[in-house]
Every structure is written in structure tokens, then in C-alpha cells.
mmCIF file of N, CA and C in Angstrom:
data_model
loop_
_atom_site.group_PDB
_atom_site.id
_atom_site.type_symbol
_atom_site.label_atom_id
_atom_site.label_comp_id
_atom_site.label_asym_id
_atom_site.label_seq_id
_atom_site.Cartn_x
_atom_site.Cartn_y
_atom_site.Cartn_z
ATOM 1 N N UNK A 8 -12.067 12.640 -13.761
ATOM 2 C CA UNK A 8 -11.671 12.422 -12.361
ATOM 3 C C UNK A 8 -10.460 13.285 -12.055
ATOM 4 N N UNK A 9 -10.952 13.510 -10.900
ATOM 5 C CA UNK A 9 -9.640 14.901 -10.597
ATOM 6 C C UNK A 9 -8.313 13.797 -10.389
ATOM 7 N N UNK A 10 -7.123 14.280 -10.807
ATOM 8 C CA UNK A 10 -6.116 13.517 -10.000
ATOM 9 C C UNK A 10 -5.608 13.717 -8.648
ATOM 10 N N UNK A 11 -4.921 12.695 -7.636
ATOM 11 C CA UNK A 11 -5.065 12.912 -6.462
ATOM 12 C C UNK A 11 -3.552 13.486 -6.427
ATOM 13 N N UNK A 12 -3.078 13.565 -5.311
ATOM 14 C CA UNK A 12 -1.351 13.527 -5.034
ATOM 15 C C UNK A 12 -1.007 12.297 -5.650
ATOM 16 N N UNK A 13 0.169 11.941 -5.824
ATOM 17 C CA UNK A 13 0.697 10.584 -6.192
ATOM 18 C C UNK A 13 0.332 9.462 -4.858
ATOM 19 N N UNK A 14 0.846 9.994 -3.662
ATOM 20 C CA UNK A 14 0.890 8.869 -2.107
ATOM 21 C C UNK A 14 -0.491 8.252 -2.230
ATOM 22 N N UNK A 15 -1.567 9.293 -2.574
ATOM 23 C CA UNK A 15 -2.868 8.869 -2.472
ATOM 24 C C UNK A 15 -3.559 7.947 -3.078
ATOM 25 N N UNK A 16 -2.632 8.409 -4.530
ATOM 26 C CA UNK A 16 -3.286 7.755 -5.819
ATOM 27 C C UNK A 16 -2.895 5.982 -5.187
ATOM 28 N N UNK A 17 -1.601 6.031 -4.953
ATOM 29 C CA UNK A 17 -0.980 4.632 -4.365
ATOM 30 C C UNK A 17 -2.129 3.630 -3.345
ATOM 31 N N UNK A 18 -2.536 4.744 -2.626
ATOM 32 C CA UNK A 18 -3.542 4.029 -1.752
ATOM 33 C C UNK A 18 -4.636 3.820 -2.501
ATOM 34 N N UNK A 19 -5.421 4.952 -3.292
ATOM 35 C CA UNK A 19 -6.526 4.335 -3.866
ATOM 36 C C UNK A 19 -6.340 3.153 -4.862
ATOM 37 N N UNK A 20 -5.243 2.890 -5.268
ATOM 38 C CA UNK A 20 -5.254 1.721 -6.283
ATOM 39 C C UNK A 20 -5.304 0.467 -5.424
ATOM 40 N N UNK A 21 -4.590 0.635 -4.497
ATOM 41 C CA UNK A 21 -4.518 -0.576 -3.176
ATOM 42 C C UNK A 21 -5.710 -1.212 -2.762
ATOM 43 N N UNK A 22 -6.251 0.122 -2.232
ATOM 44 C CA UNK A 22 -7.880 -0.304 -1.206
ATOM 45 C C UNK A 22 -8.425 1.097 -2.006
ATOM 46 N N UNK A 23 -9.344 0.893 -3.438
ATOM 47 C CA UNK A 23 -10.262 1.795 -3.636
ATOM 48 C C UNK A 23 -11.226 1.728 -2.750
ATOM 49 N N UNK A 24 -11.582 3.054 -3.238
ATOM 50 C CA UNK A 24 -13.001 3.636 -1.948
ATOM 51 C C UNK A 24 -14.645 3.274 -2.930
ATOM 52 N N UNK A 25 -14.620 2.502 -4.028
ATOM 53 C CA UNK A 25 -15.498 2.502 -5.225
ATOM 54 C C UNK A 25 -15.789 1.055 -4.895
ATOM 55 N N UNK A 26 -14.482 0.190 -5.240
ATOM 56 C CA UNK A 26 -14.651 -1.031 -5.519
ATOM 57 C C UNK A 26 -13.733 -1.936 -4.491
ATOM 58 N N UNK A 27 -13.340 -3.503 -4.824
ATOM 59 C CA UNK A 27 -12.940 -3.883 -3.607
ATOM 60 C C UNK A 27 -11.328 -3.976 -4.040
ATOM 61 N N UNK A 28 -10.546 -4.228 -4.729
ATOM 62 C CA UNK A 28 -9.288 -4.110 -4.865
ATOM 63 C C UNK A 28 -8.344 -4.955 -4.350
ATOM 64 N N UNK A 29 -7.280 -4.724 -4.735
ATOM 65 C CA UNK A 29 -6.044 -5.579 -4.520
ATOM 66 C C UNK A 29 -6.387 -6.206 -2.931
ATOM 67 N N UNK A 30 -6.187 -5.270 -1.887
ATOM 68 C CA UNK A 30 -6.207 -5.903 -0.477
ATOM 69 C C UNK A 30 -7.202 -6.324 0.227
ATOM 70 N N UNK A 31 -8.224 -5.549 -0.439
ATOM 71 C CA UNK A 31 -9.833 -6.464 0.038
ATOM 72 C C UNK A 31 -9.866 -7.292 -0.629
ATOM 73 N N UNK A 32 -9.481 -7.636 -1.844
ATOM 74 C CA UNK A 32 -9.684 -9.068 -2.146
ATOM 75 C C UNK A 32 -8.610 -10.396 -1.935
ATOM 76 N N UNK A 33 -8.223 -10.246 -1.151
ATOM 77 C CA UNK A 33 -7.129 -11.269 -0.465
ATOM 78 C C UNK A 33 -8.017 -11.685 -0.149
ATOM 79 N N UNK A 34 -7.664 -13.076 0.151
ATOM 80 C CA UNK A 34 -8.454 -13.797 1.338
ATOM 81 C C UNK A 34 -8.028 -13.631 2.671
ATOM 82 N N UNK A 35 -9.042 -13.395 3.700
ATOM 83 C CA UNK A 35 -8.738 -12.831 5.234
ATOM 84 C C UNK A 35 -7.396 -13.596 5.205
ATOM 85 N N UNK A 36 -7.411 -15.041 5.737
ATOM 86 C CA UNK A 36 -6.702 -15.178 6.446
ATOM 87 C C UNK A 36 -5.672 -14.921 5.940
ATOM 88 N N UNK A 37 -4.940 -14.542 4.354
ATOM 89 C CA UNK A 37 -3.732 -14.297 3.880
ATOM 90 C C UNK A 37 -3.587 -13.141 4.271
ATOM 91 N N UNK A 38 -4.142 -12.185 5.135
ATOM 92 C CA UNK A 38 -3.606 -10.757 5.609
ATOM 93 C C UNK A 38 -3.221 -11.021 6.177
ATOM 94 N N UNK A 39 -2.050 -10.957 6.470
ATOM 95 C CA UNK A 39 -0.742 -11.635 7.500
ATOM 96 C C UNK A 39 -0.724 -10.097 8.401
ATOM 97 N N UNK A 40 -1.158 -10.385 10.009
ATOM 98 C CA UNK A 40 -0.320 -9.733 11.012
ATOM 99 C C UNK A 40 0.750 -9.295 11.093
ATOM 100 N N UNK A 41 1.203 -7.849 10.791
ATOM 101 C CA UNK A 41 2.203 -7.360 11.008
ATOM 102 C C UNK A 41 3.134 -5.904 10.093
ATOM 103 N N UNK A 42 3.778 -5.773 10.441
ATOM 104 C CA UNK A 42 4.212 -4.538 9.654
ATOM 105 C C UNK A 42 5.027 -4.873 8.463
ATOM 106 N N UNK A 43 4.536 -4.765 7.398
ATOM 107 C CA UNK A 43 5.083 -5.254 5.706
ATOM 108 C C UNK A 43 5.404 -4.046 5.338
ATOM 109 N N UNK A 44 6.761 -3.603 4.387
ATOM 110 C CA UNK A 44 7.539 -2.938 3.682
ATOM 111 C C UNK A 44 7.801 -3.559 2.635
ATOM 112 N N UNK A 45 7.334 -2.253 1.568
ATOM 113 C CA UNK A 45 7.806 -2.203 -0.103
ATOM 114 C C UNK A 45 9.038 -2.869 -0.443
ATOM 115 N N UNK A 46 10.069 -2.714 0.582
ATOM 116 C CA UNK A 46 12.022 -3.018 0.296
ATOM 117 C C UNK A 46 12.163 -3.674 0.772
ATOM 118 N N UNK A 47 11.339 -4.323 1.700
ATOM 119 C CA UNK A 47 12.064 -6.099 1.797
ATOM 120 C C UNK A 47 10.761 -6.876 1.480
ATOM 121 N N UNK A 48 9.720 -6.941 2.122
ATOM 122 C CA UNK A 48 8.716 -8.043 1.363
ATOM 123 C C UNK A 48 7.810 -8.505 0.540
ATOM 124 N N UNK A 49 9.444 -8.396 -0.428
ATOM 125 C CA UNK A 49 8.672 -8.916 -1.744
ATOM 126 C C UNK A 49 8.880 -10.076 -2.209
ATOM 127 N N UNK A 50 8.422 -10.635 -3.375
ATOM 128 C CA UNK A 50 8.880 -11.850 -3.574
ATOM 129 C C UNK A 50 10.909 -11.938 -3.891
ATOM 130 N N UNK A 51 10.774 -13.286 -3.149
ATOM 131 C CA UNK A 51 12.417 -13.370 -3.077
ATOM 132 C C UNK A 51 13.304 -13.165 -2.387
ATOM 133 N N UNK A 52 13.121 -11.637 -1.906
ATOM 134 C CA UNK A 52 13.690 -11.225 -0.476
ATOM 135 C C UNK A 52 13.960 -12.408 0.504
ATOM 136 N N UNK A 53 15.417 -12.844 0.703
ATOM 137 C CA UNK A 53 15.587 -13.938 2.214
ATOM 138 C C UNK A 53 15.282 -12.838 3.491
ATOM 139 N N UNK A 54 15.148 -11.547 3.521
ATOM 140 C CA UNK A 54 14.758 -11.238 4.889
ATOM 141 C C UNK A 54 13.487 -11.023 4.956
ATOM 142 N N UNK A 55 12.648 -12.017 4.201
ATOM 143 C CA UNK A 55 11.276 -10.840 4.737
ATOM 144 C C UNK A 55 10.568 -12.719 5.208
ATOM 145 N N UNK A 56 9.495 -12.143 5.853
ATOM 146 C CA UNK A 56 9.250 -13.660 6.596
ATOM 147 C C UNK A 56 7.529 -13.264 6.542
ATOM 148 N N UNK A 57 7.555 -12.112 5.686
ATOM 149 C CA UNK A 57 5.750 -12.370 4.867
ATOM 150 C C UNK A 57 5.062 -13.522 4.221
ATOM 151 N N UNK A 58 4.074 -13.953 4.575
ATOM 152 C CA UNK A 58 3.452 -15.058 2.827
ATOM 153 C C UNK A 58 3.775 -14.337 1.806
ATOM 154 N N UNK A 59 3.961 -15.472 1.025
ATOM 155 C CA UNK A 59 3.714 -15.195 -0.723
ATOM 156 C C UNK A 59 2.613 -14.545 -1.030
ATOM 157 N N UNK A 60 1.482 -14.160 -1.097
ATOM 158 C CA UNK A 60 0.352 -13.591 -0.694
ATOM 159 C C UNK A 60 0.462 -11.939 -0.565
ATOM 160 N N UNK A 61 1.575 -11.920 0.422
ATOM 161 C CA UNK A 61 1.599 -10.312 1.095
ATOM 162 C C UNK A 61 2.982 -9.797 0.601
ATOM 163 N N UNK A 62 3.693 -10.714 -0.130
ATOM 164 C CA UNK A 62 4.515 -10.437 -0.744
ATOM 165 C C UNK A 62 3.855 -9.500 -2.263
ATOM 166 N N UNK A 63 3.344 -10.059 -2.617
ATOM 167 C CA UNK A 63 2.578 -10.176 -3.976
ATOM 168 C C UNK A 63 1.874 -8.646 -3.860
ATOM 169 N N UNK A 64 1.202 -8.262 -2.656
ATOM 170 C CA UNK A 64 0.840 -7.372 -2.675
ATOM 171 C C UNK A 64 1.471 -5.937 -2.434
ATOM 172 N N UNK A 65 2.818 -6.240 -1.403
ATOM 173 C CA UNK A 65 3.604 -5.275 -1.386
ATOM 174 C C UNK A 65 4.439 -5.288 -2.814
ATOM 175 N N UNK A 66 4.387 -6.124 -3.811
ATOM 176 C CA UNK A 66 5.670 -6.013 -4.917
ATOM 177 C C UNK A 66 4.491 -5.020 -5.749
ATOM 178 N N UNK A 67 3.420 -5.240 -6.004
ATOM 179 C CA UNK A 67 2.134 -4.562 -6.315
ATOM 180 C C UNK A 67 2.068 -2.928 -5.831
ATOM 181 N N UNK A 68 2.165 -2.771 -4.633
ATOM 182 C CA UNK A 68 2.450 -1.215 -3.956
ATOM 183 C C UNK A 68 4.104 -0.887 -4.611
ATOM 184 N N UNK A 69 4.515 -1.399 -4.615
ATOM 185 C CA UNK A 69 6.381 -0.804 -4.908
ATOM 186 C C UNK A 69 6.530 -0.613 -6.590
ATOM 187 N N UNK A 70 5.266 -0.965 -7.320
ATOM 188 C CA UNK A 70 5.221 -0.931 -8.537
ATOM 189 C C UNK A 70 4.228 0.454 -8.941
ATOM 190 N N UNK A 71 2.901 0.504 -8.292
ATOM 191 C CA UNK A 71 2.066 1.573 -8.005
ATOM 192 C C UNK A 71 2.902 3.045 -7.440
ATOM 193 N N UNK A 72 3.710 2.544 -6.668
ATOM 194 C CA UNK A 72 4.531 4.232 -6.299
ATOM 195 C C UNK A 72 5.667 4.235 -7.274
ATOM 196 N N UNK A 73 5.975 3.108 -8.018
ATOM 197 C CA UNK A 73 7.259 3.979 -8.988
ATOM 198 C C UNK A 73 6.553 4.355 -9.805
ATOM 199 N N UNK A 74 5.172 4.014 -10.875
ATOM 200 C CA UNK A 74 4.283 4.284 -11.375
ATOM 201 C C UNK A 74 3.471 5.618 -11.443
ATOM 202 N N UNK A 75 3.521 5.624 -10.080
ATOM 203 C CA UNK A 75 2.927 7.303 -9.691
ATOM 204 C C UNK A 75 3.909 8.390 -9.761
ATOM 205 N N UNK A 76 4.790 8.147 -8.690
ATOM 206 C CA UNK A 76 6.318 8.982 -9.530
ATOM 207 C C UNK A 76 6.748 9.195 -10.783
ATOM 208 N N UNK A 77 6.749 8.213 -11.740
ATOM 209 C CA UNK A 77 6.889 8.886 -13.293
ATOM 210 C C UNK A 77 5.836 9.484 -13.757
ATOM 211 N N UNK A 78 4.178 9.111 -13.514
ATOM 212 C CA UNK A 78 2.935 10.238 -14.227
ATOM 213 C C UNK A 78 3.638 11.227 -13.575
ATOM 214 N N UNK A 79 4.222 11.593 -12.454
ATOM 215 C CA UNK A 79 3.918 12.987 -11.675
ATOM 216 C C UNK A 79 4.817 14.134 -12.126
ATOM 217 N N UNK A 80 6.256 12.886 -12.413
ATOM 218 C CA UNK A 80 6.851 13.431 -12.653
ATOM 219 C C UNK A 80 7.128 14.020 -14.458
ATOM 220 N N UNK A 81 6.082 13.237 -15.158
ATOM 221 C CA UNK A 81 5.904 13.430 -16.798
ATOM 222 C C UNK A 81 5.117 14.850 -16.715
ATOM 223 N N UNK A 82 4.016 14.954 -15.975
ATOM 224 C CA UNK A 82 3.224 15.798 -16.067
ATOM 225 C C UNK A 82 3.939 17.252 -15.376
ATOM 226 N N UNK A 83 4.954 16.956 -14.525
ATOM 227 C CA UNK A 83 5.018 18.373 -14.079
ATOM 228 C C UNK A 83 4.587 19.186 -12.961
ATOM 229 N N UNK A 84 3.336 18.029 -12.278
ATOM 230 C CA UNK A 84 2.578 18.775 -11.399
ATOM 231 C C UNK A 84 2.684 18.706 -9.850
ATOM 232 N N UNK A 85 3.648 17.487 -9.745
ATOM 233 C CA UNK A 85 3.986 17.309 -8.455
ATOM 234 C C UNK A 85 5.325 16.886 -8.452
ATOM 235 N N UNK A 86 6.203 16.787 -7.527
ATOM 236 C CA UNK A 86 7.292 16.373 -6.766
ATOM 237 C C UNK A 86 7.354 15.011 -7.169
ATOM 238 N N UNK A 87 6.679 14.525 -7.504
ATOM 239 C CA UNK A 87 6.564 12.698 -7.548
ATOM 240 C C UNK A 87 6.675 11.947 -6.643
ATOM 241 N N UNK A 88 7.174 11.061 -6.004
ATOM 242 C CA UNK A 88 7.656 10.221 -4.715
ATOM 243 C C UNK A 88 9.130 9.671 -5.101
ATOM 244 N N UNK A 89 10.149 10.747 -4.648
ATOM 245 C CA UNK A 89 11.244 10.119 -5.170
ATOM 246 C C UNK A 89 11.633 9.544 -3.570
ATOM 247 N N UNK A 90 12.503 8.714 -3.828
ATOM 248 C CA UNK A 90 12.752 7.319 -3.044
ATOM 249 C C UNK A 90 11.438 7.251 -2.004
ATOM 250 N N UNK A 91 10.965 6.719 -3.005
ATOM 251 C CA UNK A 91 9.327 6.074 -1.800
ATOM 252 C C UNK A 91 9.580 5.253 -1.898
ATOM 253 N N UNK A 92 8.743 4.767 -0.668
ATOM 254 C CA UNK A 92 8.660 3.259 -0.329
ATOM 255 C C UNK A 92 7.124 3.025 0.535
ATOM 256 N N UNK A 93 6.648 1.844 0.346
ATOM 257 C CA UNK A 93 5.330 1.882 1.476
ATOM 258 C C UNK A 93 5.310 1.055 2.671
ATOM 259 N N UNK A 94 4.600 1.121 3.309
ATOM 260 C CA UNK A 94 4.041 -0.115 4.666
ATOM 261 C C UNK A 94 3.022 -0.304 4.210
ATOM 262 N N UNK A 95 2.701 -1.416 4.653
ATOM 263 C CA UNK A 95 1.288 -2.021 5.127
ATOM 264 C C UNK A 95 1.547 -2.608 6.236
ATOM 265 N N UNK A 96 0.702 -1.716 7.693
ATOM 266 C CA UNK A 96 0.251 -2.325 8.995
ATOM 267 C C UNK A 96 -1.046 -3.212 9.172
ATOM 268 N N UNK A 97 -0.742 -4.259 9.560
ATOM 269 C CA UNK A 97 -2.366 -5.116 9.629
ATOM 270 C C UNK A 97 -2.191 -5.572 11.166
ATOM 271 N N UNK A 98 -3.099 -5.188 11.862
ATOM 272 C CA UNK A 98 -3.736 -5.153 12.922
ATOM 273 C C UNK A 98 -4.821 -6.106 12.979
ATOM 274 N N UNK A 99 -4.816 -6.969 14.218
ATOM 275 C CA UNK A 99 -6.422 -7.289 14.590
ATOM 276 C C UNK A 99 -7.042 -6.715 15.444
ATOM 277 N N UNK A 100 -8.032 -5.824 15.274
ATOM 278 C CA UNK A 100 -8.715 -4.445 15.613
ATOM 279 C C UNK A 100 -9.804 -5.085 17.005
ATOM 280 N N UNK A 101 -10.428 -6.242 16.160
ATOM 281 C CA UNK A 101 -11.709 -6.895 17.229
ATOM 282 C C UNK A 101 -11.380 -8.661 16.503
ATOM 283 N N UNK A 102 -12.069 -9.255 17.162
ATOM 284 C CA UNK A 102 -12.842 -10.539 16.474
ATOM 285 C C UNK A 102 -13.167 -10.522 15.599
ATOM 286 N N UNK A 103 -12.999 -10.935 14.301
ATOM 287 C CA UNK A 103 -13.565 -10.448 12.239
ATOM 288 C C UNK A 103 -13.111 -9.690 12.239
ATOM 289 N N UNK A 104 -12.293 -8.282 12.433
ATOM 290 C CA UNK A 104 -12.003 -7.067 12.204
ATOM 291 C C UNK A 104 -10.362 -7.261 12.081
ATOM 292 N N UNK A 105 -9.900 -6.511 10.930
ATOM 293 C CA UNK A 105 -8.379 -6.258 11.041
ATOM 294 C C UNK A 105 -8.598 -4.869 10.284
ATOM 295 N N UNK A 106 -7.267 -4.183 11.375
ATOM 296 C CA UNK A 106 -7.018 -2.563 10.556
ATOM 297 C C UNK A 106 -5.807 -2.506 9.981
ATOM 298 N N UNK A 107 -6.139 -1.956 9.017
ATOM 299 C CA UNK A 107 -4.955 -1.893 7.882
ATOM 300 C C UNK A 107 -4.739 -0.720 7.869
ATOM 301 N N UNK A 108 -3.345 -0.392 8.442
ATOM 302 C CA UNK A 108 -2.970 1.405 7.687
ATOM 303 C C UNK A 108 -2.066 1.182 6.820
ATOM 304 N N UNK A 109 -2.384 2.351 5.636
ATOM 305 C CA UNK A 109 -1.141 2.308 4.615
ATOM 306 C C UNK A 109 -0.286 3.353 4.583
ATOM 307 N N UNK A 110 0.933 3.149 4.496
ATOM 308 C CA UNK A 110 1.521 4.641 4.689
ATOM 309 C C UNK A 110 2.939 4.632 3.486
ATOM 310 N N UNK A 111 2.305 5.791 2.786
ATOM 311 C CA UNK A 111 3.690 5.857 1.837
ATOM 312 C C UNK A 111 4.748 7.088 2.333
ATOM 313 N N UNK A 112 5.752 6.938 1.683
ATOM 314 C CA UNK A 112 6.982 7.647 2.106
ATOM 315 C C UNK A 112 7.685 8.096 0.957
ATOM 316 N N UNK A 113 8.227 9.292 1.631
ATOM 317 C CA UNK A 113 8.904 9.632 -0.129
ATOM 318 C C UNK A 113 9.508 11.205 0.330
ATOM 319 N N UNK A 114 10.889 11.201 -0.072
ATOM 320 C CA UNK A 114 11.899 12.413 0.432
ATOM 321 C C UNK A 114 12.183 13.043 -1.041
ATOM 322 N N UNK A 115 11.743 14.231 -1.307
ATOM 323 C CA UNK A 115 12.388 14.964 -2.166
ATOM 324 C C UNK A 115 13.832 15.658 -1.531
ATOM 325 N N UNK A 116 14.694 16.108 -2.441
ATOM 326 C CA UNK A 116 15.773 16.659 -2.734
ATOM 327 C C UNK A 116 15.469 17.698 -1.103
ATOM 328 N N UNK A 117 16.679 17.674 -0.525
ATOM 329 C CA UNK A 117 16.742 18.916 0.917
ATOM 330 C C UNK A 117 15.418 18.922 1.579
ATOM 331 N N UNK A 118 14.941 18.109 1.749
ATOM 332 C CA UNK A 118 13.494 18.087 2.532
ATOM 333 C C UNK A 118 13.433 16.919 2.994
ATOM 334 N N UNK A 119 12.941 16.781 4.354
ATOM 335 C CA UNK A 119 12.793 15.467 5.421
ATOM 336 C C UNK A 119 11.430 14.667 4.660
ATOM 337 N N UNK A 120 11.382 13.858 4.902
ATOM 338 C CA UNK A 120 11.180 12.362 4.585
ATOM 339 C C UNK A 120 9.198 13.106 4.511
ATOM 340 N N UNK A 121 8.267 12.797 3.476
ATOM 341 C CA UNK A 121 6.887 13.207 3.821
ATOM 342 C C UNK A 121 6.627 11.912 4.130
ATOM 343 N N UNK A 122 5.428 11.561 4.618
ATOM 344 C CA UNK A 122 4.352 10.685 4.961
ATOM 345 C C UNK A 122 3.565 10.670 4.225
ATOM 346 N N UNK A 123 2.159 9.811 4.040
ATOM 347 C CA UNK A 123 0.693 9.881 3.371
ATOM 348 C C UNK A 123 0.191 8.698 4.553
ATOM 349 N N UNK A 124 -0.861 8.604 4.566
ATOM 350 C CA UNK A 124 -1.176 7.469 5.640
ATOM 351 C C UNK A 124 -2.617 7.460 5.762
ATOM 352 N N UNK A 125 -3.172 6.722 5.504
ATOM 353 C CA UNK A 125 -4.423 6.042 5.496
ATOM 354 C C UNK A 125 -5.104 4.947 6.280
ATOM 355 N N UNK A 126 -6.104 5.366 6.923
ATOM 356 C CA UNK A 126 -6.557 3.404 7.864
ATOM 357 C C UNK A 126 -7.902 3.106 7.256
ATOM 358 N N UNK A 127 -7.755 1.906 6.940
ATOM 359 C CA UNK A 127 -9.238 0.431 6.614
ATOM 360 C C UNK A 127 -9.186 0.102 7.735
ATOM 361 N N UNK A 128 -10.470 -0.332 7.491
ATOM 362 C CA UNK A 128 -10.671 -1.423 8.585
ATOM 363 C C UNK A 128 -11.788 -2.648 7.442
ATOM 364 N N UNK A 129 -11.318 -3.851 7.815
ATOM 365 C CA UNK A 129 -11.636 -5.293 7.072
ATOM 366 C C UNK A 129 -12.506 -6.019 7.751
ATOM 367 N N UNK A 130 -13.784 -6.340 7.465
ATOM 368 C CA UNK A 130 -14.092 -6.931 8.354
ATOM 369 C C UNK A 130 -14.317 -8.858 7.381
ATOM 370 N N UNK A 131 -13.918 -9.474 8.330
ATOM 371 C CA UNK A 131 -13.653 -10.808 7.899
ATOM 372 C C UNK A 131 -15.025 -11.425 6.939
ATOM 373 N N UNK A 132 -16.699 -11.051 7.435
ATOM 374 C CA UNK A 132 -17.564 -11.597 7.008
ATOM 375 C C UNK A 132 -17.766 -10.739 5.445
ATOM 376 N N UNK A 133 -16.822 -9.594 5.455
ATOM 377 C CA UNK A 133 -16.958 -8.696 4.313
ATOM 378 C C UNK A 133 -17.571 -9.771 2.712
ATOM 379 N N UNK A 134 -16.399 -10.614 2.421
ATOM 380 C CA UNK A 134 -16.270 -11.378 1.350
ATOM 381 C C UNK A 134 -16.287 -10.826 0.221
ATOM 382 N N UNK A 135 -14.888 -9.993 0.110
ATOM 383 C CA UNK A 135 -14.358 -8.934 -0.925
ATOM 384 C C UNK A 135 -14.016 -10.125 -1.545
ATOM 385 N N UNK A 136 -12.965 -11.335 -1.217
ATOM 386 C CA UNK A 136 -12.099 -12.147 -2.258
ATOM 387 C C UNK A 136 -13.060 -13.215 -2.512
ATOM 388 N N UNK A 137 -14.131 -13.248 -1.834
ATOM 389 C CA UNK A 137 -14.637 -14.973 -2.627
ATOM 390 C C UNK A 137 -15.092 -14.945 -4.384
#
């Protein structure tokens, strides 16, 4: 398997494109509405006002991008994601439907802040987590 960028790799471990994964297998209704960050909602954090649930999954992404940053940076072949951090946006798109974009972040040395950013879309009757 070819390797991806690191941001990417982050997303495919999240929501693979193969199988159902960390965020398809939540249960719907624990996809909590709203904009979640790697640096505050995780477990413990007093400012973050996520479920335990979406906590769990962002401490999961903030572990996947420091993860990807050291292969990247062992191997040599990329920049890594130094001070990354991710979102997860969850949207309700339709009725059964929520869109999820993921977007990682990550500033190398004298260079503005990159992006990566990805959108799912979930549909409730899916039944990734049962």
C-alpha cells in the first residue's frame, strides 16, 4: 500500500474508505452536533462540553496525528504535522444524514498553517456501530 501524506493517513484511520472505523462505528446518536477540536475535547478537558463518546474519539485523532508525525518524521519523507491539531465538524445534512468534515492542521517551521480536509456523509440507517 502506497503511503499517503501524514493529514490523510489521519483521516483514513478515522473514517476508512475499506471498512467502517472509529467514527462510523459510533452510535448515531453519540455524533454530537458541532465543531470538536483535538486541544480541548478530550477526555478531562473542563472546557470542552463534548460527550464522552466524542471525546474518546477526538483523544483517538490527537493520538493518530502525533503518530503520523513521528512515521513521517522517522522516515524522512515528509514534513510530518508539526503542531497539528484536528476538527471534527458534524452537521445534520438531511433527516438520517449527518456530514462530517475532518480537517487536520499542521504549521511547519516559516510557513503558514496547511490544511487537509475531508467530507463523509453518515447516514443514520447505515448501522456501521451495531
Amino acid at each position: 500500500k502506497v503511503a499517503s501524506p501524514p493529514a490523510e493517513e489521519v483521516v483514513q484511520l478515522m473514517l476508512p474508505e475499506e471498512e467502517a472505523g472509529p467514527v462510523r462505528e459510533t452510535p448515531w446518536a453519540e455524533l454530537q452536533l458541532g465543531e470538536w477540536d483535538t486541544r480541548v475535547d478530550v477526555p478531562g478537558d473542563p472546557d470542552s462540553v463534548a460527550n464522552p463518546v466524542m471525546q474518546g474519539l477526538m483523544e483517538e485523532m490527537a493520538q493518530h496525528i502525533v503518530q503520523e508525525d513521528v512515521k513521517a518524521y522517522e522516515k524522512g519523507l515528509d514534513e510530518g504535522l508539526p503542531n497539528g491539531y484536528g476538527k471534527m465538524i458534524i452537521e445534520e445534512w438531511q433527516d438520517g444524514l449527518k456530514k462530517i468534515t475532518m480537517r487536520i492542521f499542521w504549521q511547519p517551521e516559516g510557513v503558514d498553517e496547511q490544511t487537509f480536509e475531508k467530507t463523509f456523509f453518515i447516514h443514520e440507517e447505515a448501522g456501521y456501530g451495531e
